[in-house]
PDB file of C-alpha atoms in Angstrom:
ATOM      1  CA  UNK A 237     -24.016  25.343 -25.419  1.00 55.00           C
ATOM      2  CA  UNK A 238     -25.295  22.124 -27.038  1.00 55.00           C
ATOM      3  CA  UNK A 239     -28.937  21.982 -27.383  1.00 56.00           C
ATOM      4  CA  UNK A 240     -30.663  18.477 -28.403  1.00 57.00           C
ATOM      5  CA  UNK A 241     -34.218  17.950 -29.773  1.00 59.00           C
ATOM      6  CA  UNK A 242     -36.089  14.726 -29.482  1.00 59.00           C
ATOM      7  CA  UNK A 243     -38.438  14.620 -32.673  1.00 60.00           C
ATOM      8  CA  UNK A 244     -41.680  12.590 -32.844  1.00 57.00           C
ATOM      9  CA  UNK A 245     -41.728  12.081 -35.857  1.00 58.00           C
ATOM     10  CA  UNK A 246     -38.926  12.598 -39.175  1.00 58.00           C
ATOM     11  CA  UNK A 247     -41.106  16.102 -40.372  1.00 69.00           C
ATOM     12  CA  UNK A 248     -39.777  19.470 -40.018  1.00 74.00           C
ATOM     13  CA  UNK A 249     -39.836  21.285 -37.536  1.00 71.00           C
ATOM     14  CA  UNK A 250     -38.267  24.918 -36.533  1.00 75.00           C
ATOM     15  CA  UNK A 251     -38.915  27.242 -33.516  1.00 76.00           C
ATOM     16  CA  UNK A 252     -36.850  29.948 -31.150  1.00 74.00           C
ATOM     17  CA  UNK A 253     -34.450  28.659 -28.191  1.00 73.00           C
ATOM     18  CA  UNK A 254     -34.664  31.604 -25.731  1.00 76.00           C
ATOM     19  CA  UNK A 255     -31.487  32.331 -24.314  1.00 73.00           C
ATOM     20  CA  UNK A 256     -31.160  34.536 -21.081  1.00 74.00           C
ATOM     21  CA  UNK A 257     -29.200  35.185 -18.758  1.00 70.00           C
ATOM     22  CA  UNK A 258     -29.567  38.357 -15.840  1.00 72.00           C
ATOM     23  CA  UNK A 259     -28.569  41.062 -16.558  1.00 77.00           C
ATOM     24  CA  UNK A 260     -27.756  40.264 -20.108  1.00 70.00           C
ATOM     25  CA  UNK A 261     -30.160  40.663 -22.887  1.00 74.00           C
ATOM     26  CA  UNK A 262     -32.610  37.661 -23.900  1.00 75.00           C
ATOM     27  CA  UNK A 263     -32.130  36.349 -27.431  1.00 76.00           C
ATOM     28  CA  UNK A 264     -34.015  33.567 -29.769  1.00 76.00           C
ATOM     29  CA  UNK A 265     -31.938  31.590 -31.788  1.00 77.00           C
ATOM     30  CA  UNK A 266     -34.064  30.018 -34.878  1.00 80.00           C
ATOM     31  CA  UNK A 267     -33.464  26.418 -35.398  1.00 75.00           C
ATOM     32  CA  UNK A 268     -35.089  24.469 -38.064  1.00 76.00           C
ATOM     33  CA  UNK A 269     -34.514  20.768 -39.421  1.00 75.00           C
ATOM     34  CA  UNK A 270     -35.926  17.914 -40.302  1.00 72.00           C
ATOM     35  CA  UNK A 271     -36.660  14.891 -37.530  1.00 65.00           C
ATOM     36  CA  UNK A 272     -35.539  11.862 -37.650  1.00 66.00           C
ATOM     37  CA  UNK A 273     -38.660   9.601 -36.506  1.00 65.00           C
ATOM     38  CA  UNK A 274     -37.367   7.279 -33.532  1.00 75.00           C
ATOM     39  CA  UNK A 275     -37.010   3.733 -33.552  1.00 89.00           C
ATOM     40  CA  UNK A 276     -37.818   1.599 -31.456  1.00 95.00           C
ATOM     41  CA  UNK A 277     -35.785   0.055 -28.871  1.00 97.00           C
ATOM     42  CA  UNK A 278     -34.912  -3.787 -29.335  1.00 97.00           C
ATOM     43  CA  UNK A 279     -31.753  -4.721 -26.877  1.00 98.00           C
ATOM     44  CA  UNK A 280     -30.390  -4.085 -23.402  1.00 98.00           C
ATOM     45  CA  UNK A 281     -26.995  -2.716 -23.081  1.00 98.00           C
ATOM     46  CA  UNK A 282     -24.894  -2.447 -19.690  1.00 98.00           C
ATOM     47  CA  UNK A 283     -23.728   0.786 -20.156  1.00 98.00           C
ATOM     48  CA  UNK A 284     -21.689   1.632 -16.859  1.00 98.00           C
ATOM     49  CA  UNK A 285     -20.567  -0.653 -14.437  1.00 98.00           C
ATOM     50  CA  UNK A 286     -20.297   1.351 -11.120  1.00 97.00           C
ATOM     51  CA  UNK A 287     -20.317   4.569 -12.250  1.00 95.00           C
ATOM     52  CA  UNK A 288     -16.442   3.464 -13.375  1.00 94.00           C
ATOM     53  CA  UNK A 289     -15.216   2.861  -9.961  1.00 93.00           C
ATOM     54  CA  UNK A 290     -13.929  -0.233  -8.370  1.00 95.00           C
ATOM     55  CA  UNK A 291     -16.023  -2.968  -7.608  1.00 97.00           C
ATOM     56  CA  UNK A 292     -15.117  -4.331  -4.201  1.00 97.00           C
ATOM     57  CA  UNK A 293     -16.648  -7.803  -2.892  1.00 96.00           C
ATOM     58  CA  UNK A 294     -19.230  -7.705  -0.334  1.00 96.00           C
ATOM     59  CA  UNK A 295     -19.783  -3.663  -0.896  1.00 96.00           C
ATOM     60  CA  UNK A 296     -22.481  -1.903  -3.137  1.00 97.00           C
ATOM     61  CA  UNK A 297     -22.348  -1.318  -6.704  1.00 98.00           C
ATOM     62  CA  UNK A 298     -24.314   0.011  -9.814  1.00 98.00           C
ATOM     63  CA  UNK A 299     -25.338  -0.804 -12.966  1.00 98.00           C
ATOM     64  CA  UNK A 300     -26.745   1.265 -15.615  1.00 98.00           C
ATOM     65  CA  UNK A 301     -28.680  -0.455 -18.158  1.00 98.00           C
ATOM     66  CA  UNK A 302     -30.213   1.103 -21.577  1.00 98.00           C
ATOM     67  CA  UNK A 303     -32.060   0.293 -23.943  1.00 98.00           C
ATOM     68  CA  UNK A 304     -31.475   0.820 -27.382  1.00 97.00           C
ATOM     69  CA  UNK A 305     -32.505   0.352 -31.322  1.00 96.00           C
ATOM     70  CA  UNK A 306     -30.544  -1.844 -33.844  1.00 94.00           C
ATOM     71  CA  UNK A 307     -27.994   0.999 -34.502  1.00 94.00           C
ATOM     72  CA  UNK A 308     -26.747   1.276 -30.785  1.00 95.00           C
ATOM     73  CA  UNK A 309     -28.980   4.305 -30.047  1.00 96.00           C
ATOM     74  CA  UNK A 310     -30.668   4.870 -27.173  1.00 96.00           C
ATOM     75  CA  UNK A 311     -34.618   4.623 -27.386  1.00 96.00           C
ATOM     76  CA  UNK A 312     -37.433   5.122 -25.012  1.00 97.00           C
ATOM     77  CA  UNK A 313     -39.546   2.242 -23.926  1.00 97.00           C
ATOM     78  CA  UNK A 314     -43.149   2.296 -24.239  1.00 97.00           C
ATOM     79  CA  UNK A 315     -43.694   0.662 -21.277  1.00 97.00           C
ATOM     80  CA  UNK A 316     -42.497  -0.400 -18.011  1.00 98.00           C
ATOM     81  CA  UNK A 317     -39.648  -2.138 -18.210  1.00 98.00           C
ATOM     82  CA  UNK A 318     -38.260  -5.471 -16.138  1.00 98.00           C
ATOM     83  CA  UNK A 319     -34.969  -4.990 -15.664  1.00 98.00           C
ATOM     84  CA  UNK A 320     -32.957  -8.128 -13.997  1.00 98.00           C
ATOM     85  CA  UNK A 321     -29.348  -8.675 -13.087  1.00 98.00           C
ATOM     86  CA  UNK A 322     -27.586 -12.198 -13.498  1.00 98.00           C
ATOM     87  CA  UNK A 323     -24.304 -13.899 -13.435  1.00 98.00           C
ATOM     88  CA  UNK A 324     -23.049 -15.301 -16.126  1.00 98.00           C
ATOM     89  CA  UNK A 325     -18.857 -15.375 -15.560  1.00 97.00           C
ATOM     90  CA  UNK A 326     -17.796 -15.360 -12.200  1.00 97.00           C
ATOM     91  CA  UNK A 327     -17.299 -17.781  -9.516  1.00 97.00           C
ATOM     92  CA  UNK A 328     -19.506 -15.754  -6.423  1.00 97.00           C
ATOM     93  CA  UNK A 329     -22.474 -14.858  -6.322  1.00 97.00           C
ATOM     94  CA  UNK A 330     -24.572 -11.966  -6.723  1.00 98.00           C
ATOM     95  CA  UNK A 331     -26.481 -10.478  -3.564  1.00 97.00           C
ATOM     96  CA  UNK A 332     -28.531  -6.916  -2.921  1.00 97.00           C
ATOM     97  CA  UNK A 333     -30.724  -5.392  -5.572  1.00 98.00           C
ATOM     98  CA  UNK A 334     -30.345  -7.174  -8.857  1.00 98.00           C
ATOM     99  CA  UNK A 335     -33.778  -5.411 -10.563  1.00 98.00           C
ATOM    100  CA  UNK A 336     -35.256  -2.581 -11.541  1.00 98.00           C
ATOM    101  CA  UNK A 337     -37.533  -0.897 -13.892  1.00 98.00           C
ATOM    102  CA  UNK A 338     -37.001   1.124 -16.855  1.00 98.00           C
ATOM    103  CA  UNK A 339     -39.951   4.093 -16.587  1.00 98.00           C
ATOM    104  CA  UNK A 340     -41.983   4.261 -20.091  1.00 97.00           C
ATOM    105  CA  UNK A 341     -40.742   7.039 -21.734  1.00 96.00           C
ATOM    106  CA  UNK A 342     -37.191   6.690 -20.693  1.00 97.00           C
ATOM    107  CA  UNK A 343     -34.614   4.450 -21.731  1.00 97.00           C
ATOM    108  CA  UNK A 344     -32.075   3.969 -18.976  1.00 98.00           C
ATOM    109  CA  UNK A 345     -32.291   2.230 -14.958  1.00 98.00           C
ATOM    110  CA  UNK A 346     -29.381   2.789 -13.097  1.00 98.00           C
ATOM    111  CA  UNK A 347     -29.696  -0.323 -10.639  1.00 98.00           C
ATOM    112  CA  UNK A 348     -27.658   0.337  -7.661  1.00 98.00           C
ATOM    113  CA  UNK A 349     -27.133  -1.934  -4.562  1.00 98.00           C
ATOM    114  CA  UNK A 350     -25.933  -5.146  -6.068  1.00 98.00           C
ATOM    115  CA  UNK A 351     -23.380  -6.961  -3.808  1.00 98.00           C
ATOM    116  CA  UNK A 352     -20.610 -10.010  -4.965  1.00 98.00           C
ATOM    117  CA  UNK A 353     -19.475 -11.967  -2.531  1.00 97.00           C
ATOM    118  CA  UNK A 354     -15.823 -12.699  -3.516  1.00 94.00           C
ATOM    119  CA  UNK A 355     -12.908 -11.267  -4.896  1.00 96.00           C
ATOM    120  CA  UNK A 356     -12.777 -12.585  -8.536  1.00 97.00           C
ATOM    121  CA  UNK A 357     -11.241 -11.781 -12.178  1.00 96.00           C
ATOM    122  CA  UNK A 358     -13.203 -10.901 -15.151  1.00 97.00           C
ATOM    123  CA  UNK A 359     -16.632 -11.231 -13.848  1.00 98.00           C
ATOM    124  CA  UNK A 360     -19.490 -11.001 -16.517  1.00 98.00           C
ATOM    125  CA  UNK A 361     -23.434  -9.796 -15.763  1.00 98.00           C
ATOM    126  CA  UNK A 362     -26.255 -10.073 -18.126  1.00 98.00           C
ATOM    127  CA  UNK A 363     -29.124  -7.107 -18.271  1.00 98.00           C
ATOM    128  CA  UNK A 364     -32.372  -9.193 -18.700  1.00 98.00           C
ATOM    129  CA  UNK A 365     -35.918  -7.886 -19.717  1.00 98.00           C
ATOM    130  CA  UNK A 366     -38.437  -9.514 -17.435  1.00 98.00           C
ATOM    131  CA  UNK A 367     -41.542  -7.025 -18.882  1.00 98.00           C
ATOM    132  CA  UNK A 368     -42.522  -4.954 -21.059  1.00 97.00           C
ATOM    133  CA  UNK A 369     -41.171  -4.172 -24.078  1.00 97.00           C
ATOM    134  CA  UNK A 370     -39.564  -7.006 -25.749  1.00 97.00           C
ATOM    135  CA  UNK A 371     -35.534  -6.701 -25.296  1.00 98.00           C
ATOM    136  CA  UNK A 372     -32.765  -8.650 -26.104  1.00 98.00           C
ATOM    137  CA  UNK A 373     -30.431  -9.252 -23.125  1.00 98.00           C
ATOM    138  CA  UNK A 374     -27.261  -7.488 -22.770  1.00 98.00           C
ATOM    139  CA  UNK A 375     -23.761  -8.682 -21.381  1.00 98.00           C
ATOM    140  CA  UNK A 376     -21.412  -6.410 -19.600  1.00 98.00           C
ATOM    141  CA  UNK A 377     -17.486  -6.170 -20.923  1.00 97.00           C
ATOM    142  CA  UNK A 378     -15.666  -8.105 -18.401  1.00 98.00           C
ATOM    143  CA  UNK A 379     -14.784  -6.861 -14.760  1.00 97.00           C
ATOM    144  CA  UNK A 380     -12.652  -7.519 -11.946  1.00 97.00           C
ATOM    145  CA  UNK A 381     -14.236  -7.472  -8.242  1.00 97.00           C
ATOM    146  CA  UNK A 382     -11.246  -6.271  -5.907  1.00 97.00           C
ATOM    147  CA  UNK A 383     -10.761  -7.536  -1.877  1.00 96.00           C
ATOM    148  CA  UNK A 384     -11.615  -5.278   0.867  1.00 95.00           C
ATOM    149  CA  UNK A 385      -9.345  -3.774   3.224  1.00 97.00           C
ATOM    150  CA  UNK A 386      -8.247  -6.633   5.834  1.00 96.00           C
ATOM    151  CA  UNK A 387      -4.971  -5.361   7.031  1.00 98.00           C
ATOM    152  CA  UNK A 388      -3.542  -1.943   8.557  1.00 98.00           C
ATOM    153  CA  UNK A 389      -0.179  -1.602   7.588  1.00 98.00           C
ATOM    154  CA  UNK A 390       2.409   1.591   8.581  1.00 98.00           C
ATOM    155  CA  UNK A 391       4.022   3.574   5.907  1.00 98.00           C
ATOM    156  CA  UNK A 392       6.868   6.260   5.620  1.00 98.00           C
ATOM    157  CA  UNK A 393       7.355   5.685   9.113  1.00 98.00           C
ATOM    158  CA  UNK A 394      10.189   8.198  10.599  1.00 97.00           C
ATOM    159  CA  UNK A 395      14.108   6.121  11.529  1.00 96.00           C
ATOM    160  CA  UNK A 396      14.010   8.116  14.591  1.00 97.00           C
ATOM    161  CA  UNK A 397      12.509  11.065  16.379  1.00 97.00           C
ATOM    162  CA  UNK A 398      13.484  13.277  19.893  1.00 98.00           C
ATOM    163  CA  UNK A 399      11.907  13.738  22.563  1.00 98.00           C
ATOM    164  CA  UNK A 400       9.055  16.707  22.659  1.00 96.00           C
ATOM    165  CA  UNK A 401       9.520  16.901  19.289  1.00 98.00           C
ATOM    166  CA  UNK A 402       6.699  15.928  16.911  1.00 98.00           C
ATOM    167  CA  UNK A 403       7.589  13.164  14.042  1.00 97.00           C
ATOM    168  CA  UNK A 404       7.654  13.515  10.707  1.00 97.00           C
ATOM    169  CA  UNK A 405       4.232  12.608   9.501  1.00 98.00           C
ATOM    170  CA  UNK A 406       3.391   9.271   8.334  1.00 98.00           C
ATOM    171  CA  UNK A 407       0.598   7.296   7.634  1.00 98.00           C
ATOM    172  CA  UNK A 408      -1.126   4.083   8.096  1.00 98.00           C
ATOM    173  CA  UNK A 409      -2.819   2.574   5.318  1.00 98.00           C
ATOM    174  CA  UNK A 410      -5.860   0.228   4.485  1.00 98.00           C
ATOM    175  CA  UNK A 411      -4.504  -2.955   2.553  1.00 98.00           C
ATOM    176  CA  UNK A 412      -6.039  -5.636   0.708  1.00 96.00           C
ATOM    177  CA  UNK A 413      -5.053  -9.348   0.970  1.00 93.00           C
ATOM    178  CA  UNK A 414      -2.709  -8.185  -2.126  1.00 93.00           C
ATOM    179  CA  UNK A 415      -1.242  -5.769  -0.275  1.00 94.00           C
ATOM    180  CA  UNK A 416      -2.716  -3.045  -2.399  1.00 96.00           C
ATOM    181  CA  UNK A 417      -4.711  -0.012  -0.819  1.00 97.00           C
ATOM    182  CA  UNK A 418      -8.152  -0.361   0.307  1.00 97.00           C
ATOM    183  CA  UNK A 419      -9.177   3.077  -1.428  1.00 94.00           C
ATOM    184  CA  UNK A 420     -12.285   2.861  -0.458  1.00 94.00           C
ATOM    185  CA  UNK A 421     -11.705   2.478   2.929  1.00 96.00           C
ATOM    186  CA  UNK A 422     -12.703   6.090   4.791  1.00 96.00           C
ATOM    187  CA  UNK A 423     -12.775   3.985   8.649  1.00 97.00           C
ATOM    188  CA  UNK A 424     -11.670   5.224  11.756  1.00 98.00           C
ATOM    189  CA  UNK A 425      -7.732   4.779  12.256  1.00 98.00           C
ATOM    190  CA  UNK A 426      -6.130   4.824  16.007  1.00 98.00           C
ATOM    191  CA  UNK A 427      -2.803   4.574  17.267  1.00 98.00           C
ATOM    192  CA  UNK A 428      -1.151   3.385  20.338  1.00 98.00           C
ATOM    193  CA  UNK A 429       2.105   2.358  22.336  1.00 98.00           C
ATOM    194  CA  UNK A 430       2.101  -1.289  21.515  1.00 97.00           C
ATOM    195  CA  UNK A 431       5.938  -0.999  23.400  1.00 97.00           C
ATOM    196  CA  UNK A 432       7.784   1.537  24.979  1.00 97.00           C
ATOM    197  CA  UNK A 433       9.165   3.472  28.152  1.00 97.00           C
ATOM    198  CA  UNK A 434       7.158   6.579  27.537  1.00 96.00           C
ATOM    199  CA  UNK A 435       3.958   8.572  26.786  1.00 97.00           C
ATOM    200  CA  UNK A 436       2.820   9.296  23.823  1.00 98.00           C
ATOM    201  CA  UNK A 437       0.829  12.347  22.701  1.00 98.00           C
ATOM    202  CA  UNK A 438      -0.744  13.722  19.738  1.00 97.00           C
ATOM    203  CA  UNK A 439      -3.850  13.664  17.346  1.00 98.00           C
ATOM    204  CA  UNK A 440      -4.171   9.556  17.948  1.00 98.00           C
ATOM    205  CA  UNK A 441      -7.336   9.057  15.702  1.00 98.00           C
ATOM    206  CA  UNK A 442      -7.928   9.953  12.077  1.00 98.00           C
ATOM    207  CA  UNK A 443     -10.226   9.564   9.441  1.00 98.00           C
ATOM    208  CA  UNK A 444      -8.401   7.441   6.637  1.00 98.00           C
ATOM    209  CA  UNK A 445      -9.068   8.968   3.197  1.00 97.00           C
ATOM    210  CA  UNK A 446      -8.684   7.288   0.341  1.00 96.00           C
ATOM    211  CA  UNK A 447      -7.484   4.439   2.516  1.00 97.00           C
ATOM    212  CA  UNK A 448      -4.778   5.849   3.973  1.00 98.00           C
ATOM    213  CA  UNK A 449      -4.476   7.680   7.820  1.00 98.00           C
ATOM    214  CA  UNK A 450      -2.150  10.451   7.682  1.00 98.00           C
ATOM    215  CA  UNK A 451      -0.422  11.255  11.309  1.00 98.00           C
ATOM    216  CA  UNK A 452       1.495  14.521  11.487  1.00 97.00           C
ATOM    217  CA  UNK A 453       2.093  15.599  15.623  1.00 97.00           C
ATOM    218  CA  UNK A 454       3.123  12.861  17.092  1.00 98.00           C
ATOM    219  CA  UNK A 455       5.454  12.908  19.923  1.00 98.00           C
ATOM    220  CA  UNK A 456       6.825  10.756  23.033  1.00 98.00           C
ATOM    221  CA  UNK A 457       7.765  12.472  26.463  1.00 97.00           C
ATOM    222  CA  UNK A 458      10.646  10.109  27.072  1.00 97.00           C
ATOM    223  CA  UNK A 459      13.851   8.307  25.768  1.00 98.00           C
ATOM    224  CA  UNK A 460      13.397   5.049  24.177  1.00 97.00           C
ATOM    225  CA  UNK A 461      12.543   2.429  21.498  1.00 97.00           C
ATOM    226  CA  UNK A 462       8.974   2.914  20.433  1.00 98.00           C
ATOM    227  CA  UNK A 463       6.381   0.396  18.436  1.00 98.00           C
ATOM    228  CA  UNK A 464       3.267   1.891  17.576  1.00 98.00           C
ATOM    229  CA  UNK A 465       0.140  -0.155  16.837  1.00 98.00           C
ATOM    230  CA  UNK A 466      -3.073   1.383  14.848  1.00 98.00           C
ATOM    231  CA  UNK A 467      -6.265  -0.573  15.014  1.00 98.00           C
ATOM    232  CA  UNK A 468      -9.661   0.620  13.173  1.00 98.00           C
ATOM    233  CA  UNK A 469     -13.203  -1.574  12.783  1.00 97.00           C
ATOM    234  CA  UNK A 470     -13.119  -4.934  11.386  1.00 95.00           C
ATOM    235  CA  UNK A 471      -9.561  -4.387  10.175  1.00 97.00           C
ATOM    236  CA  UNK A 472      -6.634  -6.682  11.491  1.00 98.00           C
ATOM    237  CA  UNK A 473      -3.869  -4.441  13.458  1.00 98.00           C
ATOM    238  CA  UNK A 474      -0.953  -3.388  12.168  1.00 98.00           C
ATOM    239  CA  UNK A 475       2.826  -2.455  14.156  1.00 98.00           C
ATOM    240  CA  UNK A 476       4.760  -0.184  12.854  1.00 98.00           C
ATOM    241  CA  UNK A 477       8.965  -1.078  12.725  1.00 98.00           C
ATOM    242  CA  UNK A 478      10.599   0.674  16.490  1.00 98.00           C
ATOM    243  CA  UNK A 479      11.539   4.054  16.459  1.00 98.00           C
ATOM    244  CA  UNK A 480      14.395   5.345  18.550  1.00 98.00           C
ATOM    245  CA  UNK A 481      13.434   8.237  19.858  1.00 98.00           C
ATOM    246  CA  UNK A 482      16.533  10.292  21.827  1.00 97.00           C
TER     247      UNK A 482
END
């Protein structure tokens, strides 16, 4: 268990942390020491960009902004704090919430709901005080802002297949303009006959997680080549290669 005390002031100090827990037995632990007085805060620092995720253009992210002394500590305003998000490397633009306000008494904002509008390489932000206590600005460590999903694509798609007979599973995946997966993509993923002599049958829609639809009972009810199409919300659709199916 760590315990951490926030001293007013550098004097000493000592008192009991009560530990209990039912049906154990309380106990106080003495701790004693001397404080260290605080300082006081004198620079914004981006401290988490997104929590550590990806940043994707045009969807939500966070920042979380601190403030801190001289010695890279964090420090608790005295007052309200402006908080303001800018650009300063990047060639889109920054949309959504850009400000906040770090609470007196605390020393962090987390700032979440900025948007950038483009898919871009070592982007840069600047923290900015706009009140309240007097803070330097502080400048992010460079980022990159990934595509979204455009593009379904099939994957691990089965050489053939029999009639009645379920496939072997495969999935259809979320890409980027890359090529990559979409991660973040969690859409709505259906399938269909885009040509073929039969029926098909079978779960049909499916969640994508992680950007990727996983289809595991899928079947056809007659003899034939088979090309399969998948389609989901604002995505472009993808065919899958033919499958013989005997």
């Amino acid at each position: 268990i760590d315990v951490r005390f926030t001293p007013l002031a550098g004097i000493a100090y000592s008192d009991n942390v009560v530990c209990s827990s039912s049906p154990a037995t309380t106990q106080n632990v003495a701790v004693s020491g001397t404080g260290i007085a605080p300082a006081a805060p004198t620079q914004l620092v981006i401290t988490s960009i997104n929590g550590g995720n990806n940043v994707v253009e045009n969807l939500p992210f966070s920042i979380t902004v601190e403030a801190q002394d001289g010695g890279n500590i964090a420090q608790n305003v005295s007052a309200n704090t402006g908080v303001q998000v800018n650009l300063i490397t990047g060639f889109g633009n920054l949309g959504g919430t850009v400000t906040g306000t770090i609470l007196a008494g605390t020393n962090n904002v987390v700032i979440s709901g900025i948007t950038y509008d483009l898919a871009d390489f070592g982007v840069e932000v600047e923290a900015a005080r706009t009140s309240g206590d007097v803070l330097t600005s502080g400048t992010s460590a460079p980022f990159d802002v990934l595509g979204a999903a455009q593009d379904l694509g099939f994957a691990n798609v089965p050489i053939s297949g029999v009639v009645g007979v379920n496939l072997a599973a495969f999935q259809v995946q979320a890409l980027r303009g890359d090529a990559s997966v979409a991660d973040e993509f969690a859409g709505l993923v259906t399938i269909s006959i885009q040509s073929g002599p039969g029926n098909i049958a079978g779960t049909l829609a499916v969640n994508a997680l992680n950007g990727i639809a996983t289809f595991n009972d899928i079947n056809f009810d007659a003899p034939g080549g088979y090309i399969l199409q998948a389609v989901a919300s604002g995505l472009n659709p993808g065919n899958s290669p033919s499958i013989p199916i005997t």
